[in-house]
PDB file of C-alpha atoms in Angstrom:
ATOM      1  CA  UNK W  55      35.815 -86.082 -66.578  1.00 34.00           C
ATOM      2  CA  UNK W  56      34.519 -83.875 -69.412  1.00 39.00           C
ATOM      3  CA  UNK W  57      34.028 -80.144 -69.819  1.00 41.00           C
ATOM      4  CA  UNK W  58      30.282 -80.683 -69.715  1.00 41.00           C
ATOM      5  CA  UNK W  59      28.200 -80.225 -66.597  1.00 42.00           C
ATOM      6  CA  UNK W  60      26.358 -83.490 -67.114  1.00 53.00           C
ATOM      7  CA  UNK W  61      28.423 -86.681 -67.032  1.00 58.00           C
ATOM      8  CA  UNK W  62      27.412 -89.806 -69.001  1.00 63.00           C
ATOM      9  CA  UNK W  63      26.105 -92.455 -66.606  1.00 70.00           C
ATOM     10  CA  UNK W  64      27.689 -95.882 -66.356  1.00 78.00           C
ATOM     11  CA  UNK W  65      24.192 -97.339 -66.617  1.00 83.00           C
ATOM     12  CA  UNK W  66      23.509 -95.597 -69.943  1.00 83.00           C
ATOM     13  CA  UNK W  67      26.908 -96.657 -71.297  1.00 82.00           C
ATOM     14  CA  UNK W  68      26.378-100.276 -70.240  1.00 85.00           C
ATOM     15  CA  UNK W  69      22.893-100.342 -71.748  1.00 88.00           C
ATOM     16  CA  UNK W  70      24.159 -98.878 -75.025  1.00 89.00           C
ATOM     17  CA  UNK W  71      26.942-101.441 -75.303  1.00 86.00           C
ATOM     18  CA  UNK W  72      24.519-104.271 -74.468  1.00 89.00           C
ATOM     19  CA  UNK W  73      22.225-103.080 -77.276  1.00 87.00           C
ATOM     20  CA  UNK W  74      25.168-102.964 -79.706  1.00 89.00           C
ATOM     21  CA  UNK W  75      26.311-106.463 -78.766  1.00 85.00           C
ATOM     22  CA  UNK W  76      22.771-107.875 -79.003  1.00 88.00           C
ATOM     23  CA  UNK W  77      22.139-106.188 -82.351  1.00 86.00           C
ATOM     24  CA  UNK W  78      19.303-104.002 -81.108  1.00 89.00           C
ATOM     25  CA  UNK W  79      21.471-101.037 -82.083  1.00 89.00           C
ATOM     26  CA  UNK W  80      23.292-101.375 -85.387  1.00 88.00           C
ATOM     27  CA  UNK W  81      26.506 -99.401 -85.639  1.00 90.00           C
ATOM     28  CA  UNK W  82      27.007 -97.879 -89.100  1.00 91.00           C
ATOM     29  CA  UNK W  83      28.976-100.000 -91.550  1.00 88.00           C
ATOM     30  CA  UNK W  84      31.488 -99.023 -94.174  1.00 88.00           C
ATOM     31  CA  UNK W  85      32.270-101.187 -97.177  1.00 87.00           C
ATOM     32  CA  UNK W  86      34.709-104.046 -96.842  1.00 88.00           C
ATOM     33  CA  UNK W  87      36.854-102.452 -99.553  1.00 89.00           C
ATOM     34  CA  UNK W  88      37.139 -99.194 -97.605  1.00 89.00           C
ATOM     35  CA  UNK W  89      37.969-101.098 -94.406  1.00 87.00           C
ATOM     36  CA  UNK W  90      40.712-103.031 -96.208  1.00 89.00           C
ATOM     37  CA  UNK W  91      42.111 -99.823 -97.675  1.00 89.00           C
ATOM     38  CA  UNK W  92      42.080 -97.978 -94.340  1.00 85.00           C
ATOM     39  CA  UNK W  93      44.140-100.793 -92.815  1.00 85.00           C
ATOM     40  CA  UNK W  94      46.281-101.443 -95.902  1.00 86.00           C
ATOM     41  CA  UNK W  95      47.277 -97.828 -96.500  1.00 85.00           C
ATOM     42  CA  UNK W  96      48.910 -97.740 -93.072  1.00 81.00           C
ATOM     43  CA  UNK W  97      51.375-100.401 -94.207  1.00 81.00           C
ATOM     44  CA  UNK W  98      54.734 -99.237 -95.482  1.00 77.00           C
ATOM     45  CA  UNK W  99      55.036-102.044 -98.029  1.00 81.00           C
ATOM     46  CA  UNK W 100      51.623-101.912 -99.734  1.00 86.00           C
ATOM     47  CA  UNK W 101      51.998-101.669-103.529  1.00 88.00           C
ATOM     48  CA  UNK W 102      50.044 -99.444-105.904  1.00 87.00           C
ATOM     49  CA  UNK W 103      49.045-102.622-107.727  1.00 88.00           C
ATOM     50  CA  UNK W 104      47.342-103.862-104.557  1.00 90.00           C
ATOM     51  CA  UNK W 105      45.826-100.444-103.869  1.00 89.00           C
ATOM     52  CA  UNK W 106      44.466-100.259-107.416  1.00 89.00           C
ATOM     53  CA  UNK W 107      43.004-103.759-107.176  1.00 92.00           C
ATOM     54  CA  UNK W 108      41.090-102.801-104.031  1.00 91.00           C
ATOM     55  CA  UNK W 109      39.914 -99.403-105.271  1.00 91.00           C
ATOM     56  CA  UNK W 110      38.583-100.932-108.499  1.00 91.00           C
ATOM     57  CA  UNK W 111      36.095-102.968-106.446  1.00 92.00           C
ATOM     58  CA  UNK W 112      34.292 -99.780-105.344  1.00 89.00           C
ATOM     59  CA  UNK W 113      32.837 -97.823-108.320  1.00 89.00           C
ATOM     60  CA  UNK W 114      32.156 -94.633-106.333  1.00 87.00           C
ATOM     61  CA  UNK W 115      35.637 -94.585-104.829  1.00 89.00           C
ATOM     62  CA  UNK W 116      37.187 -95.380-108.229  1.00 90.00           C
ATOM     63  CA  UNK W 117      35.425 -92.390-109.787  1.00 90.00           C
ATOM     64  CA  UNK W 118      36.624 -90.062-107.018  1.00 88.00           C
ATOM     65  CA  UNK W 119      40.209 -91.315-107.281  1.00 89.00           C
ATOM     66  CA  UNK W 120      40.249 -90.766-111.044  1.00 89.00           C
ATOM     67  CA  UNK W 121      38.626 -87.342-110.711  1.00 87.00           C
ATOM     68  CA  UNK W 122      41.216 -86.252-108.142  1.00 86.00           C
ATOM     69  CA  UNK W 123      44.167 -87.681-110.089  1.00 85.00           C
ATOM     70  CA  UNK W 124      43.032 -85.908-113.272  1.00 84.00           C
ATOM     71  CA  UNK W 125      42.500 -82.582-111.527  1.00 82.00           C
ATOM     72  CA  UNK W 126      44.861 -79.703-112.424  1.00 78.00           C
ATOM     73  CA  UNK W 127      46.517 -79.999-109.007  1.00 76.00           C
ATOM     74  CA  UNK W 128      47.924 -83.446-109.853  1.00 77.00           C
ATOM     75  CA  UNK W 129      47.892 -84.039-113.577  1.00 63.00           C
ATOM     76  CA  UNK W 130      47.459 -80.892-115.550  1.00 58.00           C
ATOM     77  CA  UNK W 131      46.691 -81.863-119.140  1.00 53.00           C
ATOM     78  CA  UNK W 132      47.307 -85.592-118.791  1.00 64.00           C
ATOM     79  CA  UNK W 133      44.362 -87.960-118.720  1.00 77.00           C
ATOM     80  CA  UNK W 134      44.717 -90.991-116.459  1.00 77.00           C
ATOM     81  CA  UNK W 135      42.338 -93.909-116.967  1.00 80.00           C
ATOM     82  CA  UNK W 136      44.139 -96.520-114.852  1.00 87.00           C
ATOM     83  CA  UNK W 137      43.285 -96.693-111.157  1.00 89.00           C
ATOM     84  CA  UNK W 138      46.818 -97.860-110.364  1.00 88.00           C
ATOM     85  CA  UNK W 139      48.338 -94.891-112.222  1.00 87.00           C
ATOM     86  CA  UNK W 140      45.889 -92.545-110.552  1.00 87.00           C
ATOM     87  CA  UNK W 141      46.750 -93.913-107.109  1.00 88.00           C
ATOM     88  CA  UNK W 142      50.477 -93.529-107.753  1.00 88.00           C
ATOM     89  CA  UNK W 143      49.994 -89.899-108.842  1.00 88.00           C
ATOM     90  CA  UNK W 144      47.895 -89.023-105.796  1.00 87.00           C
ATOM     91  CA  UNK W 145      50.150 -90.874-103.341  1.00 87.00           C
ATOM     92  CA  UNK W 146      49.220 -92.920-100.300  1.00 85.00           C
ATOM     93  CA  UNK W 147      48.760 -89.969 -97.932  1.00 83.00           C
ATOM     94  CA  UNK W 148      46.160 -88.135-100.024  1.00 85.00           C
ATOM     95  CA  UNK W 149      44.554 -91.442-100.958  1.00 89.00           C
ATOM     96  CA  UNK W 150      44.169 -92.377 -97.296  1.00 87.00           C
ATOM     97  CA  UNK W 151      42.348 -89.093 -96.675  1.00 86.00           C
ATOM     98  CA  UNK W 152      40.072 -89.640 -99.679  1.00 88.00           C
ATOM     99  CA  UNK W 153      39.255 -93.236 -98.728  1.00 90.00           C
ATOM    100  CA  UNK W 154      38.443 -92.276 -95.144  1.00 90.00           C
ATOM    101  CA  UNK W 155      36.246 -89.366 -96.219  1.00 88.00           C
ATOM    102  CA  UNK W 156      34.326 -91.463 -98.769  1.00 88.00           C
ATOM    103  CA  UNK W 157      33.853 -94.396 -96.420  1.00 88.00           C
ATOM    104  CA  UNK W 158      32.682 -92.375 -93.445  1.00 90.00           C
ATOM    105  CA  UNK W 159      30.335 -90.060 -95.353  1.00 88.00           C
ATOM    106  CA  UNK W 160      28.709 -93.016 -97.139  1.00 88.00           C
ATOM    107  CA  UNK W 161      27.785 -94.548 -93.772  1.00 89.00           C
ATOM    108  CA  UNK W 162      25.424 -91.657 -92.981  1.00 91.00           C
ATOM    109  CA  UNK W 163      22.917 -90.803 -95.702  1.00 85.00           C
ATOM    110  CA  UNK W 164      20.176 -89.174 -93.628  1.00 87.00           C
ATOM    111  CA  UNK W 165      20.194 -88.631 -89.863  1.00 92.00           C
ATOM    112  CA  UNK W 166      17.293 -87.343 -87.716  1.00 91.00           C
ATOM    113  CA  UNK W 167      17.917 -83.954 -86.156  1.00 91.00           C
ATOM    114  CA  UNK W 168      21.190 -83.376 -88.034  1.00 93.00           C
ATOM    115  CA  UNK W 169      22.091 -80.945 -90.798  1.00 91.00           C
ATOM    116  CA  UNK W 170      24.593 -83.227 -92.544  1.00 91.00           C
ATOM    117  CA  UNK W 171      26.013 -80.488 -94.748  1.00 90.00           C
ATOM    118  CA  UNK W 172      26.912 -78.430 -91.704  1.00 91.00           C
ATOM    119  CA  UNK W 173      28.115 -81.495 -89.804  1.00 93.00           C
ATOM    120  CA  UNK W 174      30.593 -82.540 -92.507  1.00 92.00           C
ATOM    121  CA  UNK W 175      31.764 -78.965 -92.974  1.00 92.00           C
ATOM    122  CA  UNK W 176      32.653 -78.872 -89.276  1.00 94.00           C
ATOM    123  CA  UNK W 177      34.227 -82.340 -89.435  1.00 94.00           C
ATOM    124  CA  UNK W 178      36.450 -81.544 -92.406  1.00 93.00           C
ATOM    125  CA  UNK W 179      37.481 -78.219 -90.859  1.00 95.00           C
ATOM    126  CA  UNK W 180      38.425 -80.014 -87.626  1.00 96.00           C
ATOM    127  CA  UNK W 181      40.342 -82.681 -89.548  1.00 95.00           C
ATOM    128  CA  UNK W 182      42.165 -80.133 -91.711  1.00 94.00           C
ATOM    129  CA  UNK W 183      43.070 -78.031 -88.672  1.00 97.00           C
ATOM    130  CA  UNK W 184      44.398 -81.108 -86.886  1.00 97.00           C
ATOM    131  CA  UNK W 185      46.536 -81.990 -89.885  1.00 95.00           C
ATOM    132  CA  UNK W 186      47.963 -78.456 -90.146  1.00 95.00           C
ATOM    133  CA  UNK W 187      48.953 -78.446 -86.483  1.00 97.00           C
ATOM    134  CA  UNK W 188      50.311 -82.003 -86.652  1.00 97.00           C
ATOM    135  CA  UNK W 189      52.641 -81.078 -89.501  1.00 94.00           C
ATOM    136  CA  UNK W 190      53.991 -78.257 -87.367  1.00 94.00           C
ATOM    137  CA  UNK W 191      54.851 -80.372 -84.319  1.00 95.00           C
ATOM    138  CA  UNK W 192      55.801 -83.745 -85.794  1.00 93.00           C
ATOM    139  CA  UNK W 193      52.649 -85.773 -85.088  1.00 94.00           C
ATOM    140  CA  UNK W 194      51.553 -88.086 -87.912  1.00 91.00           C
ATOM    141  CA  UNK W 195      49.287 -85.868 -90.087  1.00 91.00           C
ATOM    142  CA  UNK W 196      47.112 -88.750 -91.291  1.00 88.00           C
ATOM    143  CA  UNK W 197      46.375 -89.902 -87.731  1.00 91.00           C
ATOM    144  CA  UNK W 198      45.533 -86.320 -86.812  1.00 95.00           C
ATOM    145  CA  UNK W 199      43.193 -85.991 -89.791  1.00 94.00           C
ATOM    146  CA  UNK W 200      41.443 -89.269 -88.935  1.00 93.00           C
ATOM    147  CA  UNK W 201      40.926 -88.303 -85.298  1.00 96.00           C
ATOM    148  CA  UNK W 202      39.605 -84.889 -86.276  1.00 96.00           C
ATOM    149  CA  UNK W 203      37.250 -86.225 -88.945  1.00 95.00           C
ATOM    150  CA  UNK W 204      35.823 -88.943 -86.697  1.00 96.00           C
ATOM    151  CA  UNK W 205      35.685 -86.909 -83.474  1.00 96.00           C
ATOM    152  CA  UNK W 206      32.032 -85.950 -83.925  1.00 96.00           C
ATOM    153  CA  UNK W 207      30.628 -89.055 -85.603  1.00 96.00           C
ATOM    154  CA  UNK W 208      29.295 -90.399 -82.315  1.00 96.00           C
ATOM    155  CA  UNK W 209      26.552 -87.750 -82.576  1.00 96.00           C
ATOM    156  CA  UNK W 210      25.403 -89.203 -85.899  1.00 96.00           C
ATOM    157  CA  UNK W 211      25.399 -92.704 -84.423  1.00 96.00           C
ATOM    158  CA  UNK W 212      23.323 -91.637 -81.411  1.00 96.00           C
ATOM    159  CA  UNK W 213      20.824 -89.806 -83.601  1.00 95.00           C
ATOM    160  CA  UNK W 214      20.514 -92.803 -85.928  1.00 94.00           C
ATOM    161  CA  UNK W 215      20.045 -95.150 -82.984  1.00 93.00           C
ATOM    162  CA  UNK W 216      17.397 -92.968 -81.305  1.00 94.00           C
ATOM    163  CA  UNK W 217      15.733 -91.016 -84.145  1.00 94.00           C
ATOM    164  CA  UNK W 218      12.608 -89.937 -82.226  1.00 95.00           C
ATOM    165  CA  UNK W 219      14.623 -88.501 -79.349  1.00 94.00           C
ATOM    166  CA  UNK W 220      17.069 -86.905 -81.802  1.00 94.00           C
ATOM    167  CA  UNK W 221      14.302 -85.258 -83.802  1.00 93.00           C
ATOM    168  CA  UNK W 222      12.773 -83.794 -80.662  1.00 92.00           C
ATOM    169  CA  UNK W 223      16.023 -82.696 -79.026  1.00 92.00           C
ATOM    170  CA  UNK W 224      18.229 -81.462 -81.871  1.00 92.00           C
ATOM    171  CA  UNK W 225      16.125 -80.243 -84.797  1.00 84.00           C
ATOM    172  CA  UNK W 226      16.000 -76.758 -83.265  1.00 79.00           C
ATOM    173  CA  UNK W 227      19.637 -76.881 -82.128  1.00 74.00           C
ATOM    174  CA  UNK W 228      21.615 -77.962 -85.182  1.00 70.00           C
ATOM    175  CA  UNK W 229      24.263 -75.339 -84.371  1.00 81.00           C
ATOM    176  CA  UNK W 230      25.336 -77.014 -81.110  1.00 88.00           C
ATOM    177  CA  UNK W 231      28.972 -78.096 -81.178  1.00 92.00           C
ATOM    178  CA  UNK W 232      31.629 -79.584 -78.931  1.00 92.00           C
ATOM    179  CA  UNK W 233      31.021 -79.500 -75.199  1.00 92.00           C
ATOM    180  CA  UNK W 234      27.570 -77.876 -75.500  1.00 92.00           C
ATOM    181  CA  UNK W 235      26.477 -80.603 -77.902  1.00 94.00           C
ATOM    182  CA  UNK W 236      27.839 -83.322 -75.598  1.00 95.00           C
ATOM    183  CA  UNK W 237      25.961 -81.847 -72.652  1.00 94.00           C
ATOM    184  CA  UNK W 238      22.667 -81.961 -74.545  1.00 93.00           C
ATOM    185  CA  UNK W 239      23.427 -85.518 -75.700  1.00 95.00           C
ATOM    186  CA  UNK W 240      23.854 -86.676 -72.111  1.00 94.00           C
ATOM    187  CA  UNK W 241      20.516 -85.104 -71.220  1.00 93.00           C
ATOM    188  CA  UNK W 242      18.837 -86.746 -74.221  1.00 93.00           C
ATOM    189  CA  UNK W 243      20.568 -90.110 -74.566  1.00 94.00           C
ATOM    190  CA  UNK W 244      22.481 -90.601 -71.319  1.00 92.00           C
ATOM    191  CA  UNK W 245      25.865 -90.581 -73.064  1.00 93.00           C
ATOM    192  CA  UNK W 246      27.765 -88.356 -75.479  1.00 95.00           C
ATOM    193  CA  UNK W 247      29.406 -88.432 -78.877  1.00 96.00           C
ATOM    194  CA  UNK W 248      33.107 -88.782 -77.884  1.00 96.00           C
ATOM    195  CA  UNK W 249      32.657 -92.193 -76.227  1.00 94.00           C
ATOM    196  CA  UNK W 250      30.251 -93.460 -78.912  1.00 95.00           C
ATOM    197  CA  UNK W 251      32.549 -92.281 -81.704  1.00 96.00           C
ATOM    198  CA  UNK W 252      35.450 -94.056 -80.033  1.00 95.00           C
ATOM    199  CA  UNK W 253      33.443 -97.294 -79.848  1.00 93.00           C
ATOM    200  CA  UNK W 254      32.795 -97.089 -83.584  1.00 94.00           C
ATOM    201  CA  UNK W 255      36.407 -96.235 -84.455  1.00 94.00           C
ATOM    202  CA  UNK W 256      37.574 -99.188 -82.386  1.00 92.00           C
ATOM    203  CA  UNK W 257      35.155-101.482 -84.244  1.00 89.00           C
ATOM    204  CA  UNK W 258      36.655-100.216 -87.513  1.00 88.00           C
ATOM    205  CA  UNK W 259      40.155-101.202 -86.302  1.00 86.00           C
ATOM    206  CA  UNK W 260      41.602 -97.700 -86.051  1.00 90.00           C
ATOM    207  CA  UNK W 261      44.828 -97.423 -84.006  1.00 91.00           C
ATOM    208  CA  UNK W 262      44.486 -97.150 -80.242  1.00 94.00           C
ATOM    209  CA  UNK W 263      45.840 -93.585 -80.145  1.00 95.00           C
ATOM    210  CA  UNK W 264      43.198 -92.469 -82.665  1.00 95.00           C
ATOM    211  CA  UNK W 265      40.422 -94.141 -80.672  1.00 96.00           C
ATOM    212  CA  UNK W 266      41.718 -92.530 -77.480  1.00 97.00           C
ATOM    213  CA  UNK W 267      41.856 -89.080 -79.093  1.00 97.00           C
ATOM    214  CA  UNK W 268      38.237 -89.386 -80.230  1.00 97.00           C
ATOM    215  CA  UNK W 269      37.167 -90.518 -76.759  1.00 96.00           C
ATOM    216  CA  UNK W 270      39.034 -87.804 -74.854  1.00 96.00           C
ATOM    217  CA  UNK W 271      38.976 -84.687 -77.045  1.00 96.00           C
ATOM    218  CA  UNK W 272      36.383 -83.033 -74.764  1.00 95.00           C
ATOM    219  CA  UNK W 273      38.051 -84.089 -71.499  1.00 94.00           C
ATOM    220  CA  UNK W 274      39.435 -81.523 -69.110  1.00 91.00           C
ATOM    221  CA  UNK W 275      43.200 -81.154 -69.693  1.00 91.00           C
ATOM    222  CA  UNK W 276      45.263 -83.641 -67.715  1.00 89.00           C
ATOM    223  CA  UNK W 277      48.782 -85.071 -67.715  1.00 88.00           C
ATOM    224  CA  UNK W 278      47.444 -88.445 -68.869  1.00 90.00           C
ATOM    225  CA  UNK W 279      46.238 -87.101 -72.230  1.00 95.00           C
ATOM    226  CA  UNK W 280      48.223 -88.110 -75.292  1.00 96.00           C
ATOM    227  CA  UNK W 281      49.622 -85.568 -77.730  1.00 97.00           C
ATOM    228  CA  UNK W 282      47.057 -86.640 -80.325  1.00 97.00           C
ATOM    229  CA  UNK W 283      44.203 -86.152 -77.832  1.00 97.00           C
ATOM    230  CA  UNK W 284      45.473 -82.658 -77.001  1.00 97.00           C
ATOM    231  CA  UNK W 285      45.838 -81.845 -80.697  1.00 98.00           C
ATOM    232  CA  UNK W 286      42.308 -83.042 -81.493  1.00 98.00           C
ATOM    233  CA  UNK W 287      40.929 -80.936 -78.646  1.00 97.00           C
ATOM    234  CA  UNK W 288      42.620 -77.804 -79.993  1.00 97.00           C
ATOM    235  CA  UNK W 289      41.544 -78.552 -83.564  1.00 97.00           C
ATOM    236  CA  UNK W 290      37.945 -78.983 -82.425  1.00 97.00           C
ATOM    237  CA  UNK W 291      37.919 -75.600 -80.654  1.00 96.00           C
ATOM    238  CA  UNK W 292      39.543 -73.824 -83.587  1.00 97.00           C
ATOM    239  CA  UNK W 293      37.077 -75.423 -86.022  1.00 96.00           C
ATOM    240  CA  UNK W 294      34.180 -74.248 -83.852  1.00 95.00           C
ATOM    241  CA  UNK W 295      35.585 -70.729 -84.063  1.00 95.00           C
ATOM    242  CA  UNK W 296      35.789 -70.980 -87.854  1.00 95.00           C
ATOM    243  CA  UNK W 297      32.162 -72.154 -88.034  1.00 93.00           C
ATOM    244  CA  UNK W 298      30.972 -69.385 -85.710  1.00 92.00           C
ATOM    245  CA  UNK W 299      33.134 -66.749 -87.454  1.00 93.00           C
ATOM    246  CA  UNK W 300      34.954 -65.892 -84.248  1.00 95.00           C
ATOM    247  CA  UNK W 301      38.194 -63.919 -84.872  1.00 95.00           C
ATOM    248  CA  UNK W 302      41.380 -65.829 -84.066  1.00 95.00           C
ATOM    249  CA  UNK W 303      42.538 -63.236 -81.528  1.00 95.00           C
ATOM    250  CA  UNK W 304      39.385 -63.874 -79.508  1.00 96.00           C
ATOM    251  CA  UNK W 305      39.793 -67.656 -79.696  1.00 95.00           C
ATOM    252  CA  UNK W 306      43.390 -68.043 -78.545  1.00 96.00           C
ATOM    253  CA  UNK W 307      42.846 -66.822 -74.931  1.00 96.00           C
ATOM    254  CA  UNK W 308      40.209 -69.529 -74.468  1.00 94.00           C
ATOM    255  CA  UNK W 309      42.369 -72.430 -75.703  1.00 96.00           C
ATOM    256  CA  UNK W 310      43.700 -74.662 -72.889  1.00 95.00           C
ATOM    257  CA  UNK W 311      47.128 -73.290 -72.005  1.00 95.00           C
ATOM    258  CA  UNK W 312      48.303 -76.706 -70.844  1.00 95.00           C
ATOM    259  CA  UNK W 313      47.653 -78.144 -74.325  1.00 97.00           C
ATOM    260  CA  UNK W 314      49.411 -75.249 -76.035  1.00 97.00           C
ATOM    261  CA  UNK W 315      52.440 -75.620 -73.771  1.00 96.00           C
ATOM    262  CA  UNK W 316      52.601 -79.418 -74.063  1.00 96.00           C
ATOM    263  CA  UNK W 317      52.479 -79.199 -77.861  1.00 97.00           C
ATOM    264  CA  UNK W 318      54.680 -76.052 -78.077  1.00 96.00           C
ATOM    265  CA  UNK W 319      52.050 -74.286 -80.166  1.00 97.00           C
ATOM    266  CA  UNK W 320      51.584 -71.010 -78.271  1.00 95.00           C
ATOM    267  CA  UNK W 321      53.833 -68.877 -80.474  1.00 95.00           C
ATOM    268  CA  UNK W 322      52.759 -70.569 -83.696  1.00 96.00           C
ATOM    269  CA  UNK W 323      49.050 -69.891 -83.183  1.00 96.00           C
ATOM    270  CA  UNK W 324      49.820 -66.195 -82.700  1.00 95.00           C
ATOM    271  CA  UNK W 325      51.966 -65.975 -85.827  1.00 96.00           C
ATOM    272  CA  UNK W 326      50.912 -64.286 -89.103  1.00 95.00           C
ATOM    273  CA  UNK W 327      51.410 -67.614 -90.873  1.00 94.00           C
ATOM    274  CA  UNK W 328      48.781 -69.367 -88.798  1.00 95.00           C
ATOM    275  CA  UNK W 329      46.464 -66.369 -89.065  1.00 95.00           C
ATOM    276  CA  UNK W 330      46.500 -66.887 -92.836  1.00 95.00           C
ATOM    277  CA  UNK W 331      45.862 -70.624 -92.420  1.00 94.00           C
ATOM    278  CA  UNK W 332      42.991 -69.935 -90.026  1.00 95.00           C
ATOM    279  CA  UNK W 333      41.415 -67.604 -92.573  1.00 93.00           C
ATOM    280  CA  UNK W 334      41.813 -70.269 -95.297  1.00 93.00           C
ATOM    281  CA  UNK W 335      40.033 -72.879 -93.157  1.00 92.00           C
ATOM    282  CA  UNK W 336      36.733 -71.065 -93.726  1.00 86.00           C
ATOM    283  CA  UNK W 337      37.041 -71.854 -97.449  1.00 84.00           C
ATOM    284  CA  UNK W 338      37.543 -75.610 -97.088  1.00 79.00           C
ATOM    285  CA  UNK W 339      35.295 -77.854 -99.177  1.00 66.00           C
ATOM    286  CA  UNK W 340      33.145 -80.515 -97.525  1.00 62.00           C
ATOM    287  CA  UNK W 341      33.088 -84.241 -98.320  1.00 57.00           C
ATOM    288  CA  UNK W 342      30.483 -83.800-101.067  1.00 48.00           C
TER     289      UNK W 342
END
């Protein structure tokens, strides 16, 4: 059961899945190279030689890897021309984030009824918030980032699949987020972005806990929710506050207490350290 007043119908969900299976609705695709890297970078034993070989097959990704590796943050005055060297300097964790961001953003070039600049700003803020909180409580930061980044992509998929409806329903409401957005999606499409995003993540072979977090991040708090689902829910609400310029002290009372207690985050979110991090989230760069 979700926070929204309108619940997706089983009939709409079944019809959507039937259209996906039959090919009447095409789910977005990401390049085979990016898919291989997303899976490969989760392996402990993958070599930088293998990573470099895969990255070299994607010119856009290669350019971004080299640009990041040669940035002052990583290299200073050195100039790296080898993809393998660049990958080893960046490291697998940062590379996984870069690959995911490039692959997902490339799947959505133009979407009816969506301000993509704003959408990706919100997505990256959610992902970055999830990673910050994950590092605090011992959840895998890369899984948290993935769940946060992908948590809203179901909206893009729905708007691509039904462009006429999307144009009519969302062009005037590009600032809808979270539960309010899901409620309008159910009215317009019959189902909402968490379940559609989870379908897509599952098709891309993301881990089950990531898929579950995407599917359930708008659910009412319950004992059956995983830690990653709870974390994604909190990250989404905090990212909404950043986007809407709501002060942290006004946000915290509205966060689900059961999530804060389960993740032992109550004191941390009220600390000066997190207040500084929350302020910094408003300066995060998008995927562009």
